[in-house]
Coordinates of C-alpha atoms in Angstrom, one line a residue:
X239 CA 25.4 -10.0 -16.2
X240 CA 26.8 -7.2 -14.0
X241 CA 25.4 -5.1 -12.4
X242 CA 27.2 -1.7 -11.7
X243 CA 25.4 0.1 -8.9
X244 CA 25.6 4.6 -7.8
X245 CA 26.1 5.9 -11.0
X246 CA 25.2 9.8 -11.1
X247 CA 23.9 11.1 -13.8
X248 CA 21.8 14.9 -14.7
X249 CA 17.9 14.6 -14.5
X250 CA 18.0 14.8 -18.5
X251 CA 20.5 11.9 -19.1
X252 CA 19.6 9.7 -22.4
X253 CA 20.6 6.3 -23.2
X254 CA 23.7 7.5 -25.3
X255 CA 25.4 9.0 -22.3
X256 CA 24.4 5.8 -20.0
X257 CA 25.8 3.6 -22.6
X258 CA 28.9 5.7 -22.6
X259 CA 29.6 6.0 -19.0
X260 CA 29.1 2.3 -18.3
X261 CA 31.8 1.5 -21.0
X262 CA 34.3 4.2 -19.1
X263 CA 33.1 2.6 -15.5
X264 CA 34.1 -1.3 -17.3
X265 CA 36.9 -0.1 -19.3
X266 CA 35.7 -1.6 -22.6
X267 CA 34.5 -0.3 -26.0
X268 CA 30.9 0.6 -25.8
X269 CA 30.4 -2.2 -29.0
X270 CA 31.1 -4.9 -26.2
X271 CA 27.8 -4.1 -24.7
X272 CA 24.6 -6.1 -26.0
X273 CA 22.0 -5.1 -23.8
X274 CA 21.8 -2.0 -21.3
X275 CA 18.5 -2.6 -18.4
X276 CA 17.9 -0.4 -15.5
X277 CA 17.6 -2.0 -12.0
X278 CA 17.2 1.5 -9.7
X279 CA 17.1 4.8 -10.5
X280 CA 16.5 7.1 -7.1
X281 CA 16.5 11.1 -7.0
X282 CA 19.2 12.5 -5.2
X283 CA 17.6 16.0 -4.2
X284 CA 19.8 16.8 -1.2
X285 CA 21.3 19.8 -3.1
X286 CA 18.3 21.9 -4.3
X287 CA 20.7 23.7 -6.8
X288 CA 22.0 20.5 -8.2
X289 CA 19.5 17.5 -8.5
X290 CA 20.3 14.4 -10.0
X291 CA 19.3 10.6 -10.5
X292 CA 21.4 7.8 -8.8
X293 CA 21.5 4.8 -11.3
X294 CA 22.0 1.0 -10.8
X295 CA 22.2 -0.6 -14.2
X296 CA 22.0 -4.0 -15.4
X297 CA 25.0 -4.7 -18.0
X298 CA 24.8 -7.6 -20.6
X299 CA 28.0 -7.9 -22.4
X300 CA 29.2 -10.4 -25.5
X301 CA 32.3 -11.2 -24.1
X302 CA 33.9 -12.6 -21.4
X303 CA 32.2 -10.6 -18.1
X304 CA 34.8 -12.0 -15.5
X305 CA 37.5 -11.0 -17.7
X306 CA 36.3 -7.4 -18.3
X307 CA 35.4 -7.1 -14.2
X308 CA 38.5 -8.1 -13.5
X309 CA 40.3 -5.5 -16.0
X310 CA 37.9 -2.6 -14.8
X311 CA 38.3 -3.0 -10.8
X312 CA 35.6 -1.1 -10.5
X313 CA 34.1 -1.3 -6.7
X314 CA 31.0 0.0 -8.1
X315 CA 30.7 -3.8 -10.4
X316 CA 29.8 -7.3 -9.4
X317 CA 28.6 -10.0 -11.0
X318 CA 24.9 -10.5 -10.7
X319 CA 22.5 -13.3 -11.7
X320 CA 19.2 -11.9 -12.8
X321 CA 16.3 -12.6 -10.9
X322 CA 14.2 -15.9 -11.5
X323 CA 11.1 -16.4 -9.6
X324 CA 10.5 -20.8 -9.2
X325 CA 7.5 -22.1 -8.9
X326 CA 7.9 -24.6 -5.7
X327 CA 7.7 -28.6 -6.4
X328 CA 4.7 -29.2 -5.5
X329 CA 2.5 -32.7 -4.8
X330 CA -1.3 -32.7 -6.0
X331 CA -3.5 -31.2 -3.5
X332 CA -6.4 -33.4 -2.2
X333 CA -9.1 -30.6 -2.2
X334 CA -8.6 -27.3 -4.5
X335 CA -7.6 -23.9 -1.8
X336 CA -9.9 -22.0 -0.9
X337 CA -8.6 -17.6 -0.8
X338 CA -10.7 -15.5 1.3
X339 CA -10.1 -11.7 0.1
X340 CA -9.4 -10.1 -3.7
X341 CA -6.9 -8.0 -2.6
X342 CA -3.1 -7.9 -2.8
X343 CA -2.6 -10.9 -0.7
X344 CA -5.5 -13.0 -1.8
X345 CA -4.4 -12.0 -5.3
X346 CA -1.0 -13.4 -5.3
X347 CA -1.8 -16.2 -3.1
X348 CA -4.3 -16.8 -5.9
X349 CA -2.0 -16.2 -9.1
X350 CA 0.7 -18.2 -7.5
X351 CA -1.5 -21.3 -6.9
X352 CA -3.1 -20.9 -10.2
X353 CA 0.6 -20.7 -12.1
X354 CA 1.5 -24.3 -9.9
X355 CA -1.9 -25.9 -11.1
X356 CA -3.9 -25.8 -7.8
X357 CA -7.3 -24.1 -9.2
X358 CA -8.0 -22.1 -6.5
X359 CA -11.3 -21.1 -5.8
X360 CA -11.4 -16.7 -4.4
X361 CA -14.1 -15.3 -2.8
X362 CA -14.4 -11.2 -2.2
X363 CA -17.4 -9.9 -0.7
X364 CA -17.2 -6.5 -2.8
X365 CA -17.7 -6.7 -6.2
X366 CA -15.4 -6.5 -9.8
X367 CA -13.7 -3.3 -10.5
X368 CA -16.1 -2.0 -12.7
X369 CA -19.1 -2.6 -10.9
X370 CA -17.3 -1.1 -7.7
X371 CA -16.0 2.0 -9.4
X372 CA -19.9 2.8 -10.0
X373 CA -20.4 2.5 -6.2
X374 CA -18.0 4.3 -5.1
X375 CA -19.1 7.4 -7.5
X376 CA -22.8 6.8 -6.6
X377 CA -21.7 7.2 -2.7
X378 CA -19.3 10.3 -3.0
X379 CA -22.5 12.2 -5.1
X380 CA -25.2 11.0 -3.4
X381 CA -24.1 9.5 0.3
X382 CA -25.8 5.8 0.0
X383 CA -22.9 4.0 1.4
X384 CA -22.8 -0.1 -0.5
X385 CA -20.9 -1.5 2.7
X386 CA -19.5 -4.4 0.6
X387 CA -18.6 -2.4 -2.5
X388 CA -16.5 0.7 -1.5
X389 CA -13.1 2.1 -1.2
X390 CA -11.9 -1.0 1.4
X391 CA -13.8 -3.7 -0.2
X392 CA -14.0 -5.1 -4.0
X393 CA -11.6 -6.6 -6.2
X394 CA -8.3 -5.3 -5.7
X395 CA -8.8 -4.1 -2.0
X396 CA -7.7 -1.0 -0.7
X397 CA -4.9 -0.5 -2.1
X398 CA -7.2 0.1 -5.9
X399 CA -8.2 3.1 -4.9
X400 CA -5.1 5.1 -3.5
X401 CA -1.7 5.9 -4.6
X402 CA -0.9 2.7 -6.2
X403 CA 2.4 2.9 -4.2
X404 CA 4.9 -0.3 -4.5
X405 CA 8.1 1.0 -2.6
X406 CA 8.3 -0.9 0.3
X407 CA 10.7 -2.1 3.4
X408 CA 10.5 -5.5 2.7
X409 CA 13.9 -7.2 2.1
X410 CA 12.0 -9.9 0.8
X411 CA 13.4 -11.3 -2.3
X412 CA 9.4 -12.4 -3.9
X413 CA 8.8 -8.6 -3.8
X414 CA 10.9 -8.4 -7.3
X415 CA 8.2 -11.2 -8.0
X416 CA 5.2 -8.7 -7.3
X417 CA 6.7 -6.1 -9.2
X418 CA 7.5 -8.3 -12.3
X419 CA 3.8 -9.9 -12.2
X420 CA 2.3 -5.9 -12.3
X421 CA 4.2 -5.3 -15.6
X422 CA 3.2 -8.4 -17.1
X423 CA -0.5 -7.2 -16.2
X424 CA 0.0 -3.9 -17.6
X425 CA 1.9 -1.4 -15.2
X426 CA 4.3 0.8 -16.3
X427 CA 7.8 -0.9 -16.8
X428 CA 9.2 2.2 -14.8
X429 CA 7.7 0.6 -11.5
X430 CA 10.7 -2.2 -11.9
X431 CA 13.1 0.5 -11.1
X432 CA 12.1 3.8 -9.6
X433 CA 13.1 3.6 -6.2
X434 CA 9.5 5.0 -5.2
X435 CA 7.6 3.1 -7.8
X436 CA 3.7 3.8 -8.2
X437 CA 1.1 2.5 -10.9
X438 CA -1.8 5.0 -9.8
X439 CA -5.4 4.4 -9.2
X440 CA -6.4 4.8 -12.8
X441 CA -3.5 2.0 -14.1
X442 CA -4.2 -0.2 -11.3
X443 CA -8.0 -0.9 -11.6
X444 CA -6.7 -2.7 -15.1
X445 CA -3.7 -4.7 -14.0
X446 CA -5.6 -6.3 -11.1
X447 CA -8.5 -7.0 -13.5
X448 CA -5.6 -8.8 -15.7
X449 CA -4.4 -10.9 -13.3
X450 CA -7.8 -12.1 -12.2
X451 CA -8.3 -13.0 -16.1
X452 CA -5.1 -15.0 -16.3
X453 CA -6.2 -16.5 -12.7
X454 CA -9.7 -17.8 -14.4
X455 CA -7.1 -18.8 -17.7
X456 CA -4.8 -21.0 -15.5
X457 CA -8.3 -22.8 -14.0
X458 CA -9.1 -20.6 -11.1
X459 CA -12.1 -19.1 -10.1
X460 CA -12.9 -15.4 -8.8
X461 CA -16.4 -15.1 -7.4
X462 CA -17.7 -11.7 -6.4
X463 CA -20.3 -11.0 -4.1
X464 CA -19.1 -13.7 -1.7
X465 CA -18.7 -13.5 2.0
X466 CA -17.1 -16.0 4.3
X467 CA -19.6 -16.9 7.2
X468 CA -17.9 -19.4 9.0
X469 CA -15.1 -22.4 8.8
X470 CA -15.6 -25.9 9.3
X471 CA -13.3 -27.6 10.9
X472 CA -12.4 -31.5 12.2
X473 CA -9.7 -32.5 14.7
X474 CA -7.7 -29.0 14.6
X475 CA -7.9 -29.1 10.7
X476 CA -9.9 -27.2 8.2
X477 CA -12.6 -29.3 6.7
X478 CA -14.6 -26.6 4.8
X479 CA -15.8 -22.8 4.4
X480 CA -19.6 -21.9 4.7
X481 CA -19.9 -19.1 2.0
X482 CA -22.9 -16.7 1.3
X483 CA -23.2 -15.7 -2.2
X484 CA -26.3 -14.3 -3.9
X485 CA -27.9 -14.6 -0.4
X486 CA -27.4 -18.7 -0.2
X487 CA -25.3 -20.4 1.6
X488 CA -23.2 -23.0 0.3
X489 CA -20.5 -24.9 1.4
X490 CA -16.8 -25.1 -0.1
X491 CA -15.1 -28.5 1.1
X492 CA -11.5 -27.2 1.7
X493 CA -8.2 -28.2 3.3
X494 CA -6.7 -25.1 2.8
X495 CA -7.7 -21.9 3.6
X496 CA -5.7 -18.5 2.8
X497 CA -7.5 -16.0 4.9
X498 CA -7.0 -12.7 3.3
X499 CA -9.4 -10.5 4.5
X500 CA -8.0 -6.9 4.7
X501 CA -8.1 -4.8 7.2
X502 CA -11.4 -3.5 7.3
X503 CA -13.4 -7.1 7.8
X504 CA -14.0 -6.6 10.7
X505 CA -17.5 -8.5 10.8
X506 CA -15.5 -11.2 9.7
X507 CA -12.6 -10.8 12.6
X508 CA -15.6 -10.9 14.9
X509 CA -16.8 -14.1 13.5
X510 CA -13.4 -15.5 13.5
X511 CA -12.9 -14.5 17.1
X512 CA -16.2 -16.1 18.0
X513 CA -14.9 -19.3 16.8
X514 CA -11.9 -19.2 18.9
X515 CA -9.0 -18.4 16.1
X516 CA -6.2 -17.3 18.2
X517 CA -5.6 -13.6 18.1
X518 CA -4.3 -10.6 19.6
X519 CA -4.5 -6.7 20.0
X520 CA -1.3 -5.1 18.2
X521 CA -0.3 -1.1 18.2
X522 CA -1.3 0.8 14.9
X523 CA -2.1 4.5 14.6
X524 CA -4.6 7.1 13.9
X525 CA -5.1 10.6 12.6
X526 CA -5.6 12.7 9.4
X527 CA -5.2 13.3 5.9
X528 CA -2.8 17.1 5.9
X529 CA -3.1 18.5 2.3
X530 CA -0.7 21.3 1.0
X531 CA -0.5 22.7 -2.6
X532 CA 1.4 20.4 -4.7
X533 CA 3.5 23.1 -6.3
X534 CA 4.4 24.1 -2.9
X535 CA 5.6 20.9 -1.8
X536 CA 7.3 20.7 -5.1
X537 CA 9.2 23.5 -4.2
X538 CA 10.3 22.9 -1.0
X539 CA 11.9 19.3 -2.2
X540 CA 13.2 20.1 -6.0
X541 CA 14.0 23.8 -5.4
X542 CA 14.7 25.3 -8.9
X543 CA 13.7 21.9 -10.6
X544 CA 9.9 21.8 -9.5
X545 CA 8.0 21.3 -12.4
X546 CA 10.2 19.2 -14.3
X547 CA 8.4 16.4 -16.1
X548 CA 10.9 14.5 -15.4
X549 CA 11.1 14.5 -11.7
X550 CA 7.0 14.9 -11.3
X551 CA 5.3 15.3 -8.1
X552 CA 7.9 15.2 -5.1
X553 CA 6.8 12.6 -2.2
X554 CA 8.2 13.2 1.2
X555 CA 8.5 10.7 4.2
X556 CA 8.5 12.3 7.4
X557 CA 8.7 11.5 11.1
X558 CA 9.8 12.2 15.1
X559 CA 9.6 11.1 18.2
X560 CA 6.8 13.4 20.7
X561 CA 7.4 14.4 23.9
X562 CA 4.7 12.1 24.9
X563 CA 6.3 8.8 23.5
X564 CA 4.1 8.2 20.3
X565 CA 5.9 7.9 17.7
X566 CA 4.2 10.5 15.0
X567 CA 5.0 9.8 10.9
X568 CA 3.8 10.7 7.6
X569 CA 2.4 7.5 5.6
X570 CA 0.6 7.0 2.5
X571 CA 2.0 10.4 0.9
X572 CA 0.0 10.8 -2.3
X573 CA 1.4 13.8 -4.7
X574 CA -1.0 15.7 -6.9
X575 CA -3.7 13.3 -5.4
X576 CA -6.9 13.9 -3.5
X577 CA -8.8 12.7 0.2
X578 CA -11.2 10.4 -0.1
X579 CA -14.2 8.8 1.4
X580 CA -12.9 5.4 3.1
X581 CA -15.7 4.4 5.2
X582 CA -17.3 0.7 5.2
X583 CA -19.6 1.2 7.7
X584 CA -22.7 3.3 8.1
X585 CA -22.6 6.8 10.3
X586 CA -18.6 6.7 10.1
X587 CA -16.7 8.9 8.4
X588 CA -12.9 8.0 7.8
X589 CA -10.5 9.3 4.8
X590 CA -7.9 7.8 3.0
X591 CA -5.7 9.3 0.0
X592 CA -5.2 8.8 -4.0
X593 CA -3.9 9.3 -7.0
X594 CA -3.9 8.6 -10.6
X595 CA -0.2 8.0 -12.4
X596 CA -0.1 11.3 -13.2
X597 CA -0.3 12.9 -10.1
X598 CA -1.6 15.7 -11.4
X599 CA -4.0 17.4 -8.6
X600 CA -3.9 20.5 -7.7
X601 CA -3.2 19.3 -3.9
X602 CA -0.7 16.9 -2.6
X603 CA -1.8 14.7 0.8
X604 CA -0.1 12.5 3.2
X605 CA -1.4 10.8 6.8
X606 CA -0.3 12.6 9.5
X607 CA -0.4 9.7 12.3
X608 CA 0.3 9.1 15.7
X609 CA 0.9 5.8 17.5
X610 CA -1.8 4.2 19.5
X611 CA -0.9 1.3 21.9
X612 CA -3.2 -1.5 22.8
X613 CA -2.8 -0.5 26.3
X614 CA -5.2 2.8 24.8
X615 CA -7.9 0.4 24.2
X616 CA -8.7 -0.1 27.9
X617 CA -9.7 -3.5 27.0
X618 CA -8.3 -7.1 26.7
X619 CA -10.2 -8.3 24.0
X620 CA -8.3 -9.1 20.3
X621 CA -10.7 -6.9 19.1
X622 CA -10.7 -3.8 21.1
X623 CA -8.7 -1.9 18.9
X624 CA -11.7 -1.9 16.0
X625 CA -14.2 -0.6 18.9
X626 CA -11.7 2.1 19.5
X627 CA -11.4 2.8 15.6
X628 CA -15.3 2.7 15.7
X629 CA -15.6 5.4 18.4
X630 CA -13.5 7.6 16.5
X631 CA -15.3 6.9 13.2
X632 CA -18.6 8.0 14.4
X633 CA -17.4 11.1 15.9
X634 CA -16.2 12.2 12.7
X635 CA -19.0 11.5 10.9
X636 CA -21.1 13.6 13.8
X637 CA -18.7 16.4 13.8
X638 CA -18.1 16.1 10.3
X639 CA -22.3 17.6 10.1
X640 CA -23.9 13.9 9.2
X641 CA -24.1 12.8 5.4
X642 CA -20.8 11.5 4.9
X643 CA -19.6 15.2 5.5
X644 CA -15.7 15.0 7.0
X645 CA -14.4 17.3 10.0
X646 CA -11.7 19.5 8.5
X647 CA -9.4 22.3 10.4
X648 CA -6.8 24.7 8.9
X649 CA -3.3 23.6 10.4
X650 CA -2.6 27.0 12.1
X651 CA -6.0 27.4 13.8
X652 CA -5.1 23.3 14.7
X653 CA -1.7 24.5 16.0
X654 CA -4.0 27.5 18.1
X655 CA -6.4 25.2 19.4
X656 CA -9.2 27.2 18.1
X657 CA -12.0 26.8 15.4
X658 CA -11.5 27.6 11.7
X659 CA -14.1 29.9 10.0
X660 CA -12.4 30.1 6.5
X661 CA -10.7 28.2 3.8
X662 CA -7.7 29.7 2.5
X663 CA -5.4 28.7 -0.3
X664 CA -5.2 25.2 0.1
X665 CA -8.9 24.2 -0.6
X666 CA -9.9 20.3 0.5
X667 CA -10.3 17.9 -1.7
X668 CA -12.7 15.5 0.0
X669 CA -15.6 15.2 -2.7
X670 CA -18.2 14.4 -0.1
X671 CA -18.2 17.7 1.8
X672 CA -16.8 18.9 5.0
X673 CA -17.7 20.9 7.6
X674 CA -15.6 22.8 10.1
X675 CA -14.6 20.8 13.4
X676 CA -11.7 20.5 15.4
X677 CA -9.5 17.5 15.7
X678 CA -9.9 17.7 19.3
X679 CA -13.3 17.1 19.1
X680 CA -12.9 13.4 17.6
X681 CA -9.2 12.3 18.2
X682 CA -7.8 11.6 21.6
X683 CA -5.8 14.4 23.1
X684 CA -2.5 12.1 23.3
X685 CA -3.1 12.1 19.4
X686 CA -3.4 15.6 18.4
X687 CA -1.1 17.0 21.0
X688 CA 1.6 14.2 19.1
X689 CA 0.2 15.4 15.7
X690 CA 0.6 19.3 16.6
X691 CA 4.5 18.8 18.2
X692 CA 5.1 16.6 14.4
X693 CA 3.9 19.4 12.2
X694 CA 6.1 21.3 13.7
X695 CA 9.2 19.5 13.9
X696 CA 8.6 18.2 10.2
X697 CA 8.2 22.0 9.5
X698 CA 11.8 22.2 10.2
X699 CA 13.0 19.4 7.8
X700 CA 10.0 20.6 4.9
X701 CA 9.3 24.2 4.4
X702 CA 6.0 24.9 4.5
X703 CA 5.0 21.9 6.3
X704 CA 3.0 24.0 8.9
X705 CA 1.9 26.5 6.4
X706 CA -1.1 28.6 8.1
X707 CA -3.3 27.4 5.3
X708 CA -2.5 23.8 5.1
X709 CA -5.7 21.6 5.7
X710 CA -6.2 18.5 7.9
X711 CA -9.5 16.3 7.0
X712 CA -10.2 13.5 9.4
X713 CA -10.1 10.8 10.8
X714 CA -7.6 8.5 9.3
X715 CA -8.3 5.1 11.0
X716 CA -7.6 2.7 9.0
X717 CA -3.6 2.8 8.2
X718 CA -3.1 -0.9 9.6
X719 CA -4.9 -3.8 11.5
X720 CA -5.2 -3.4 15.4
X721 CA -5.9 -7.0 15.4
X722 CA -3.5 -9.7 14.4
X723 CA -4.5 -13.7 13.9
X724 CA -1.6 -15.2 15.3
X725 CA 0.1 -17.6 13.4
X726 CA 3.1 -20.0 13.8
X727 CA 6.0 -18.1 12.2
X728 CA 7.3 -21.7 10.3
X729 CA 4.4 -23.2 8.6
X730 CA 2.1 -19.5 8.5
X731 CA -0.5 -21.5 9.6
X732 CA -2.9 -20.4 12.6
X733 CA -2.2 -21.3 16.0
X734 CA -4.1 -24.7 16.7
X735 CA -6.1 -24.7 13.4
X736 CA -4.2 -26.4 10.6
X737 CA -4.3 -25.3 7.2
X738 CA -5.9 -22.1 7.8
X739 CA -3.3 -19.7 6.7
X740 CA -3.9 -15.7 8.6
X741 CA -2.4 -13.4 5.4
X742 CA -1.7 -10.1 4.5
X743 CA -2.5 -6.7 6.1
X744 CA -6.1 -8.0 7.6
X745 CA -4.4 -10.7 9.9
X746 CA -1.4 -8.3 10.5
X747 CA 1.7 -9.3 8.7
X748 CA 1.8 -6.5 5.9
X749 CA 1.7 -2.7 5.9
X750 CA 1.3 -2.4 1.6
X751 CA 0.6 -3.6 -1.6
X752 CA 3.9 -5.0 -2.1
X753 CA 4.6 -6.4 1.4
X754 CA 1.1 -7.4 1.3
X755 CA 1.3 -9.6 -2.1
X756 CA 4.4 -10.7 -1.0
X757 CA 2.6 -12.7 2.0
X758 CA 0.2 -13.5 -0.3
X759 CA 3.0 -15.5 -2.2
X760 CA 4.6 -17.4 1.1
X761 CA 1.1 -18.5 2.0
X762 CA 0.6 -20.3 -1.1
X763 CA 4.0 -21.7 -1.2
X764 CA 3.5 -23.5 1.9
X765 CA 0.3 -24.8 0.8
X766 CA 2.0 -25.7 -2.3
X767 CA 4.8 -27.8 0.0
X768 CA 2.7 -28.9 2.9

């Protein structure tokens, strides 16, 4: 095929003008062309008075393709195989793998051992979508917290209840992979070429429930309600996993052990730690959720276009350099979405953001994060940087009033150092109450003095970034792992211990659902060739 790549073309292009323009780009008559498939379409929205879509597109002809490239000298043109995902040749595995963790990681670790014949055995210690949907409702109306069925743990992970968000900076190749597998499941086809691709909370919750059906189709097993309480293990090798399900304990007899755990698990890190898996403190950052009217936002990136159905709710990515040397960055941007409750643990409050496909809410939300370095933790141990998560965690829920409430501050009274007393036009969209608190009172002062230089500076580069009436709900905690299981960077196997296999965002080598899964995948392929 070939693939011509920067084509621009208006917002309300249609496949008759695509068709024609990729005929004028090769030079041919447009009956030449068989087949017309999208590979990236982006939004270029650097002139507000003039927005348009940039467009890669993947051209299947019925003649001769070198010949007609070779006419057309285009330098837009090449020729491009598509993209085939291979199973790796594998040998029969003594003992079937064992995946520790439901979500992106332990997902495709999962699906891609299934698909080579393995029969993995997962274990997730939260429960099925379903099920865990009812929890999570049942704690955002009534405050009785299910601390293995929440917004961090159940099937999916994380990443089911927020944006759905599948752009990523991975260069990796399998992430095409990921992508292709989440259409196959049920995500919209869109996702394989939006250049900021999202499936939304509401689509998501089905696709991962698909893939955990064709798992259990390709011989797999999926048990819920399962927690990891220790490994065995024989001469630096894993022998086995003791499991707790339905409060027994059993053992799994394993040589192969993808330890996708998330990063919230931090029970489990402990218990890791405790049995001397090699690990170590790494830099992250903390915060909170800053909320602005989505038609505001709109505005201020789509000008004259905000609105259009076609261009939907506009995400921004922002980020500077303090005065202090944090680095301070918008992540997890979730137009027309809504805060949530993201606490595992009791008496901590932390937030986290969401949206459905349409993004559709009357707010739009983003992290507003700072860097925090280990040397903040003021400890040596691995697993300092969850105590210092913790500390934070239960001052929010304290200042937040108790219940589950969360500590929230309009962003000019945060800028004035001084208390809020009102709400104004931007109203919070945490369902589980807040209560007015400043961010001094339960973030470091290195972290808000980072945060208030940022919303100013970001002001600059998005109008109405520091709006007066912008809210900020707190804390935001759990954007990465401060711990990370060290592994050797050749076989992805941990340090000492072989065939236990540290994966994902929990052990510290992924920062998304795509990067994440993608992990997942190189995990199992090296238990698939060890």
């Amino acid at each position: 095929m070939i693939r011509i790549n920067n084509l621009k073309f208006p917002i309300d292009y249609n496949d008759e003008l695509l068709k024609k323009r990729v005929a004028k780009e090769l030079r041919i008559d447009e009956n030449s062309i068989e087949k017309l498939s999208l590979f990236r379409r982006s939004i270029d929205a650097r002139n507000k008075n003039d927005i348009n879509f940039l467009i890669s597109v993947d051209v299947f002809l019925n003649t001769n393709e070198n010949k007609v490239l070779s006419k057309a000298r285009s330098n837009k043109a090449k020729i491009t195989e598509p993209y085939e995902y291979k199973l790796p040749a594998t040998k029969k595995l003594n003992t079937r793998p064992l995946v520790v963790g439901f979500g992106p990681a332990g997902m495709f670790a999962g699906l891609i051992l299934a698909m080579s014949g393995a029969n993995p055995i997962i274990i997730e210690q939260g429960k099925d979508c379903d099920s865990r949907v009812k929890d999570i409702e049942n704690f955002i109306a009534t405050g009785n917290l299910n601390i293995t069925s929440n917004i961090q743990f159940g099937e999916g992970g994380a990443g089911t209840f927020s944006d759905g968000k599948l752009n990523t900076g991975t260069k990796d190749i399998r992430a095409r992979k990921v992508l292709i597998e989440f259409v196959n499941h049920g995500a919209p086809e869109e996702i394989l070429y939006n250049a900021k691709p999202h499936i939304g909370t509401d689509n998501l919750r089905q696709v991962v429930k698909n893939i955990r059906e064709h798992i259990i189709k390709l011989g797999g097993e999926v048990r819920f309600n399962t927690k990891l309480i220790s490994i065995k293990t024989s001469e630096h090798k894993i022998k086995g996993a003791v499991v707790k399900e339905n409060n027994r304990d059993s053992i799994i007899e394993t040589d192969n052990i993808v330890l996708a755990i998330g990063h919230s698990s931090r029970d489990t890190l402990k218990m890791l730690y405790e049995s001397n898996i090699v690990m170590e403190q790494k830099p992250f950052s903390v915060g909170a959720r800053i909320e602005h009217l989505r038609e505001n936002i709109d505005k201020s990136q789509y000008g004259k276009y905000a609105g259009d159905k076609i261009l939907g709710s506009a995400p921004y990515k922002l980020n500077v350099k303090t005065k202090n040397g944090r680095g301070a960055y918008t992540f997890c941007m979730c137009p027309g979405g809504e805060v949530v409750p993201a606490t595992s643990e009791i008496g901590m409050v932390c937030t986290n953001g969401m949206s459905e496909f349409k993004r559709n809410a009357i707010n739009s939300n983003s992290a507003l994060l700072a860097s925090v370095f280990p040397s903040d933790y003021k400890s040596e141990n691995p697993l300092a940087g969850i105590e210092f998560q913790r500390e934070i965690e239960k001052n929010a829920f304290k200042f937040g009033g108790g219940g589950y409430s969360a500590p929230f501050q309009r962003v000019e009274d945060f800028l004035k150092n001084r208390n809020s007393s009102f709400i104004g036009e931007v109203k919070p969209s945490y369902k589980r109450g807040y209560n007015f608190a400043r961010l001094d009172s339960f973030l470091p002062d290195y972290i808000t003095d980072s945060m208030r230089e940022a919303i100013i500076e970001m002001d600059k580069r998005l109008k109405g970034f520091a709006s007066p009436d912008a809210v900020l709900t707190g804390a935001e905690t759990r954007s990465s792992s401060p711990v990370r299981i060290t592994r050797n960077s050749q076989t992805l196997q941990s340090i000492g211990l072989s065939g236990l296999y540290p994966c994902g965002e929990g052990a510290g080598y992924a920062g998304g659902i795509v990067s994440a899964a993608v992990d997942g995948i190189k995990c199992a392929e090296k238990i698939l060739l060890s």
